[in-house]
Amino acid sequence: MELVDTSDLDALRSAVRPGETKLVWLETPSNPMWSITDIAAAAAIAHAAGAKLAVDSTCATPLLTRPIELGADIVMHSATKYLNGHSDVIAGALATGTEDAFWARIRRTRGMLGQILAPLEAYMLIRGMRTLSLRVKAACDTAMDLAQRLSNHAAISHVLYPGLPQHPGHDIARRQMQGGFGGMLSIRLRGGEAAAIGAAARVELWKRATSLGGVESLIEHRGSIEGAGSPCPLDLLRLSAGIEDVEDLFRDLDQALKR
Ligand SMILES: *Cc1c(COP(=O)(O)O)cnc(C)c1O
């Protein structure tokens, strides 16, 4: 396996080995820097090399991006996140546009290993999915509003959100995302690691926790969670916008950043 920054198409092109690479796996927008990969271009590169393209589209949700229509062979969603939306189920989903031999192998593996949801989890997931469109819209609107306001905040050096025009992936995101740029964003603090950890400890409405895509807004210092060797900048806080009032969310962040 080879790791490559797939938002850099030249890097992706030189990483695939025609006839040898079987699968290109990418995530867009990608956690926690929210870089954007051009799915259609990545599909063309993968297919030219005889590989399949799989897209982890968890943070885009099925509402904002339709990777199969853009050329992807397999789409993955962590249903633990937006699809469920209530942070009380662990589940995942794969989708394909073509029921080929590769898909048959995936289905066979699932059948053999018994990786199916228990009835209660299936019920809870369906319950959550009924409000997916309302929750995702609220999260996108809030994330965009916060990204714009935080861009002008004295304590912040960078806001990473594909909805901002200055984001390097903004033009691609505008083409391949419809109805919003997602509910996830990150901020980098001028005060560095200590300021980031301090701010995450001072929030009162935001909850300090891993995971994302639920009705509650979450904040996390990813560097300490990922541990030594993580490429995540230590001045970075990751934010998952929930469905609370945006004024309350901003005020809480503002007081935590100012103190
Ligand atoms: C959480 C997450 C996963 C892992 O999913 P689980 O349901 O927690 O196993 C994979 N990809 C992305 C983008 C995620 O956010």
Coordinates of C-alpha atoms and ligand atoms in Angstrom, one line a residue:
M1 CA 0.0 0.0 0.0
E2 CA 1.2 3.5 -0.8
L3 CA 0.0 6.7 0.7
V4 CA -0.3 9.8 -1.5
D5 CA -2.0 13.2 -1.3
T6 CA -4.9 12.5 -3.8
S7 CA -5.8 16.2 -4.0
D8 CA -2.5 16.4 -6.0
L9 CA -3.4 14.7 -9.2
D10 CA 0.1 14.6 -10.5
A11 CA 1.2 12.8 -7.3
L12 CA -1.7 10.3 -7.7
R13 CA -0.8 9.8 -11.4
S14 CA 2.8 8.9 -10.5
A15 CA 1.8 6.7 -7.6
V16 CA -0.5 4.3 -9.6
R17 CA 1.3 1.4 -11.3
P18 CA -0.6 0.4 -14.5
G19 CA -1.6 -3.3 -14.4
E20 CA -0.4 -3.6 -10.8
T21 CA -2.4 -1.2 -8.7
K22 CA -5.8 -2.8 -7.9
L23 CA -7.5 -0.1 -5.9
V24 CA -7.3 3.6 -5.4
W25 CA -8.9 4.7 -2.1
L26 CA -9.5 8.3 -1.4
E27 CA -11.5 10.5 1.0
T28 CA -13.0 13.9 0.1
P29 CA -13.4 16.3 1.9
S30 CA -10.5 14.6 3.8
N31 CA -10.2 14.7 7.6
P32 CA -8.9 16.9 9.3
M33 CA -7.5 19.3 6.7
W34 CA -10.6 19.1 4.5
S35 CA -8.7 19.0 1.3
I36 CA -10.7 18.2 -1.8
T37 CA -9.9 15.5 -4.4
D38 CA -11.4 15.8 -7.9
I39 CA -13.3 12.5 -8.0
A40 CA -13.8 12.4 -11.8
A41 CA -10.2 13.1 -12.5
A42 CA -9.1 10.5 -9.9
A43 CA -11.5 7.9 -11.5
A44 CA -9.9 8.6 -14.9
I45 CA -6.4 8.1 -13.5
A46 CA -7.4 4.9 -11.6
H47 CA -9.3 3.4 -14.6
A48 CA -6.4 4.2 -17.1
A49 CA -4.2 2.1 -14.8
G50 CA -6.7 -0.8 -14.6
A51 CA -7.6 0.0 -11.0
K52 CA -10.9 0.6 -9.3
L53 CA -11.7 3.8 -7.5
A54 CA -13.2 3.7 -4.0
V55 CA -14.3 6.9 -2.3
D56 CA -14.9 7.4 1.4
S57 CA -17.7 10.0 1.1
T58 CA -18.6 10.0 4.8
C59 CA -18.2 13.7 5.3
A60 CA -19.9 14.7 2.1
T61 CA -22.8 12.4 2.9
P62 CA -25.0 10.9 0.0
L63 CA -26.7 14.3 -0.2
L64 CA -23.8 16.5 -1.1
T65 CA -21.8 14.3 -3.5
R66 CA -22.7 11.4 -5.7
P67 CA -19.3 9.7 -6.4
I68 CA -20.6 6.9 -8.6
E69 CA -22.0 9.5 -11.0
L70 CA -18.5 11.0 -11.1
G71 CA -16.9 7.7 -12.0
A72 CA -16.2 6.0 -8.7
D73 CA -16.7 2.2 -8.5
I74 CA -17.2 1.9 -4.8
V75 CA -18.5 4.4 -2.2
M76 CA -18.0 4.0 1.5
H77 CA -19.9 5.8 4.2
S78 CA -19.3 5.5 7.9
A79 CA -23.0 5.4 8.8
T80 CA -21.9 6.1 12.4
K81 CA -21.7 9.7 11.4
Y82 CA -24.3 11.7 9.4
L83 CA -26.4 8.8 8.3
N84 CA -27.3 7.9 11.8
G85 CA -26.7 11.4 13.2
H86 CA -27.3 10.6 16.9
S87 CA -23.9 9.2 17.9
D88 CA -25.4 6.0 19.2
V89 CA -24.8 3.5 16.4
I90 CA -21.6 2.1 14.8
A91 CA -22.3 1.0 11.2
G92 CA -21.0 1.3 7.7
A93 CA -22.2 1.1 4.1
L94 CA -20.6 0.3 0.8
A95 CA -22.4 1.2 -2.5
T96 CA -21.6 0.3 -6.1
G97 CA -22.9 1.2 -9.5
T98 CA -21.9 -2.1 -11.0
E99 CA -22.6 -5.6 -9.7
D100 CA -19.4 -7.2 -11.0
A101 CA -17.1 -9.9 -9.7
F102 CA -15.4 -7.5 -7.3
W103 CA -18.8 -6.6 -5.7
A104 CA -19.7 -10.3 -5.6
R105 CA -16.5 -10.9 -3.6
I106 CA -17.4 -8.1 -1.1
R107 CA -20.9 -9.5 -0.7
R108 CA -19.5 -13.0 -0.2
T109 CA -17.1 -11.8 2.5
R110 CA -19.8 -10.0 4.3
G111 CA -22.0 -13.1 4.2
M112 CA -19.2 -15.4 5.4
L113 CA -18.1 -13.2 8.2
G114 CA -21.7 -12.2 9.2
Q115 CA -21.1 -8.5 9.2
I116 CA -24.7 -7.4 9.3
L117 CA -26.5 -5.0 11.6
A118 CA -28.4 -6.2 14.6
P119 CA -32.2 -5.3 14.4
L120 CA -31.9 -2.5 17.1
E121 CA -29.0 -0.8 15.2
A122 CA -30.8 -1.1 11.9
Y123 CA -33.9 0.4 13.5
M124 CA -31.9 3.3 15.1
L125 CA -30.1 3.9 11.8
I126 CA -33.3 4.1 9.8
R127 CA -34.7 6.5 12.5
G128 CA -31.7 8.7 12.1
M129 CA -31.8 8.7 8.3
R130 CA -35.3 10.1 8.3
T131 CA -33.9 13.5 9.3
L132 CA -30.7 13.3 7.2
S133 CA -31.6 16.1 4.8
L134 CA -32.6 18.5 7.7
R135 CA -29.6 17.8 9.8
V136 CA -27.1 18.0 6.9
K137 CA -28.5 21.3 5.7
A138 CA -28.3 22.7 9.3
A139 CA -24.7 21.5 9.7
C140 CA -23.6 22.9 6.3
D141 CA -25.2 26.3 7.0
T142 CA -23.7 26.5 10.4
A143 CA -20.2 25.4 9.3
M144 CA -20.3 28.0 6.5
D145 CA -21.4 30.7 8.8
L146 CA -18.8 29.8 11.4
A147 CA -16.0 29.5 8.8
Q148 CA -16.7 33.0 7.5
R149 CA -16.9 34.5 11.0
L150 CA -13.8 32.7 12.3
S151 CA -11.8 33.7 9.2
N152 CA -11.8 37.2 10.8
H153 CA -11.0 36.1 14.3
A154 CA -7.8 37.5 15.9
A155 CA -6.9 34.2 17.6
I156 CA -7.1 32.2 14.4
S157 CA -4.4 31.9 11.7
H158 CA -6.3 29.6 9.2
V159 CA -9.8 28.3 8.7
L160 CA -9.9 25.1 6.7
Y161 CA -13.3 24.8 5.0
P162 CA -13.9 24.0 1.3
G163 CA -16.8 26.5 1.2
L164 CA -14.4 29.4 1.6
P165 CA -13.3 30.9 -1.8
Q166 CA -9.7 31.0 -0.6
H167 CA -9.7 27.2 0.1
P168 CA -7.4 25.5 -2.6
G169 CA -10.1 22.9 -3.4
H170 CA -13.0 25.4 -3.5
D171 CA -13.6 25.3 -7.3
I172 CA -13.6 21.5 -7.4
A173 CA -15.8 21.4 -4.3
R174 CA -18.3 23.7 -6.1
R175 CA -18.4 21.3 -9.0
Q176 CA -18.7 18.0 -7.2
M177 CA -20.7 19.1 -4.0
Q178 CA -24.3 20.2 -4.3
G179 CA -26.2 22.0 -1.6
G180 CA -23.3 22.7 0.8
F181 CA -19.7 22.1 1.6
G182 CA -20.3 19.9 4.6
G183 CA -20.5 20.3 8.4
M184 CA -16.8 19.8 9.1
L185 CA -14.2 22.5 9.4
S186 CA -10.8 23.0 11.2
I187 CA -9.2 26.0 12.7
R188 CA -5.5 26.7 13.4
L189 CA -4.7 28.9 16.3
R190 CA -2.1 31.7 16.3
G191 CA -1.2 30.7 19.8
G192 CA -0.1 27.2 18.8
E193 CA -0.7 23.9 20.5
A194 CA -1.2 25.2 24.1
A195 CA -3.8 27.7 22.8
A196 CA -5.6 25.0 20.9
I197 CA -5.8 22.6 23.8
G198 CA -6.8 25.5 26.1
A199 CA -9.6 26.6 23.9
A200 CA -10.9 23.0 23.5
A201 CA -11.0 22.8 27.4
R202 CA -12.9 26.1 27.8
V203 CA -15.9 25.5 25.5
E204 CA -19.1 24.9 27.3
L205 CA -21.7 24.2 24.6
W206 CA -19.4 22.4 22.1
K207 CA -18.5 18.9 23.4
R208 CA -14.9 17.8 23.4
A209 CA -15.1 14.4 21.7
T210 CA -14.1 12.2 18.7
S211 CA -16.5 11.2 16.0
L212 CA -18.6 13.7 14.0
G213 CA -21.8 14.1 12.1
G214 CA -24.2 14.1 15.1
V215 CA -26.8 16.6 16.2
E216 CA -24.4 17.9 18.9
S217 CA -21.4 20.1 17.9
L218 CA -18.0 18.5 18.7
I219 CA -14.6 20.0 19.0
E220 CA -11.3 18.1 19.2
H221 CA -7.6 18.6 19.3
R222 CA -6.7 16.0 16.7
G223 CA -3.0 16.1 17.3
S224 CA -3.2 14.7 20.8
I225 CA -5.8 12.1 19.8
E226 CA -3.7 10.9 16.8
G227 CA -0.5 10.8 18.9
A228 CA 3.1 10.8 17.9
G229 CA 3.9 10.6 14.2
S230 CA 0.6 12.2 13.2
P231 CA 0.9 14.7 10.3
C232 CA -1.9 16.8 11.9
P233 CA -0.7 20.3 12.9
L234 CA -0.6 20.7 16.6
D235 CA -2.3 24.1 16.5
L236 CA -5.4 22.6 14.9
L237 CA -8.9 22.1 16.3
R238 CA -11.4 20.0 14.4
L239 CA -15.1 21.2 14.5
S240 CA -18.2 19.1 13.7
A241 CA -21.1 21.5 13.4
G242 CA -24.3 20.1 14.9
I243 CA -27.8 21.6 14.8
E244 CA -27.7 24.0 17.7
D245 CA -28.2 27.7 17.3
V246 CA -25.3 29.2 15.4
E247 CA -25.1 32.3 17.6
D248 CA -24.7 30.2 20.7
L249 CA -22.1 28.1 19.0
F250 CA -20.1 31.2 17.8
R251 CA -20.4 32.9 21.2
D252 CA -19.1 29.8 23.0
L253 CA -16.1 29.4 20.6
D254 CA -15.4 33.2 20.8
Q255 CA -15.2 33.1 24.7
A256 CA -13.0 30.0 24.6
L257 CA -10.7 31.6 22.0
K258 CA -10.4 35.0 23.8
R259 CA -9.7 33.9 27.3
Ligands
LIG1 C1 -15.5 7.7 11.4 C2 -15.0 7.6 10.0 C3 -14.6 6.4 9.5 C4 -14.7 5.1 10.4 O1 -16.0 4.8 10.6 P1 -16.5 4.0 11.9 O2 -18.0 3.9 11.6 O3 -16.2 4.9 13.1 O4 -15.8 2.7 11.9 C5 -14.1 6.3 8.2 N1 -14.0 7.4 7.4 C6 -14.4 8.6 7.9 C7 -14.3 9.8 6.9 C8 -14.9 8.7 9.1 O5 -15.2 10.0 9.6

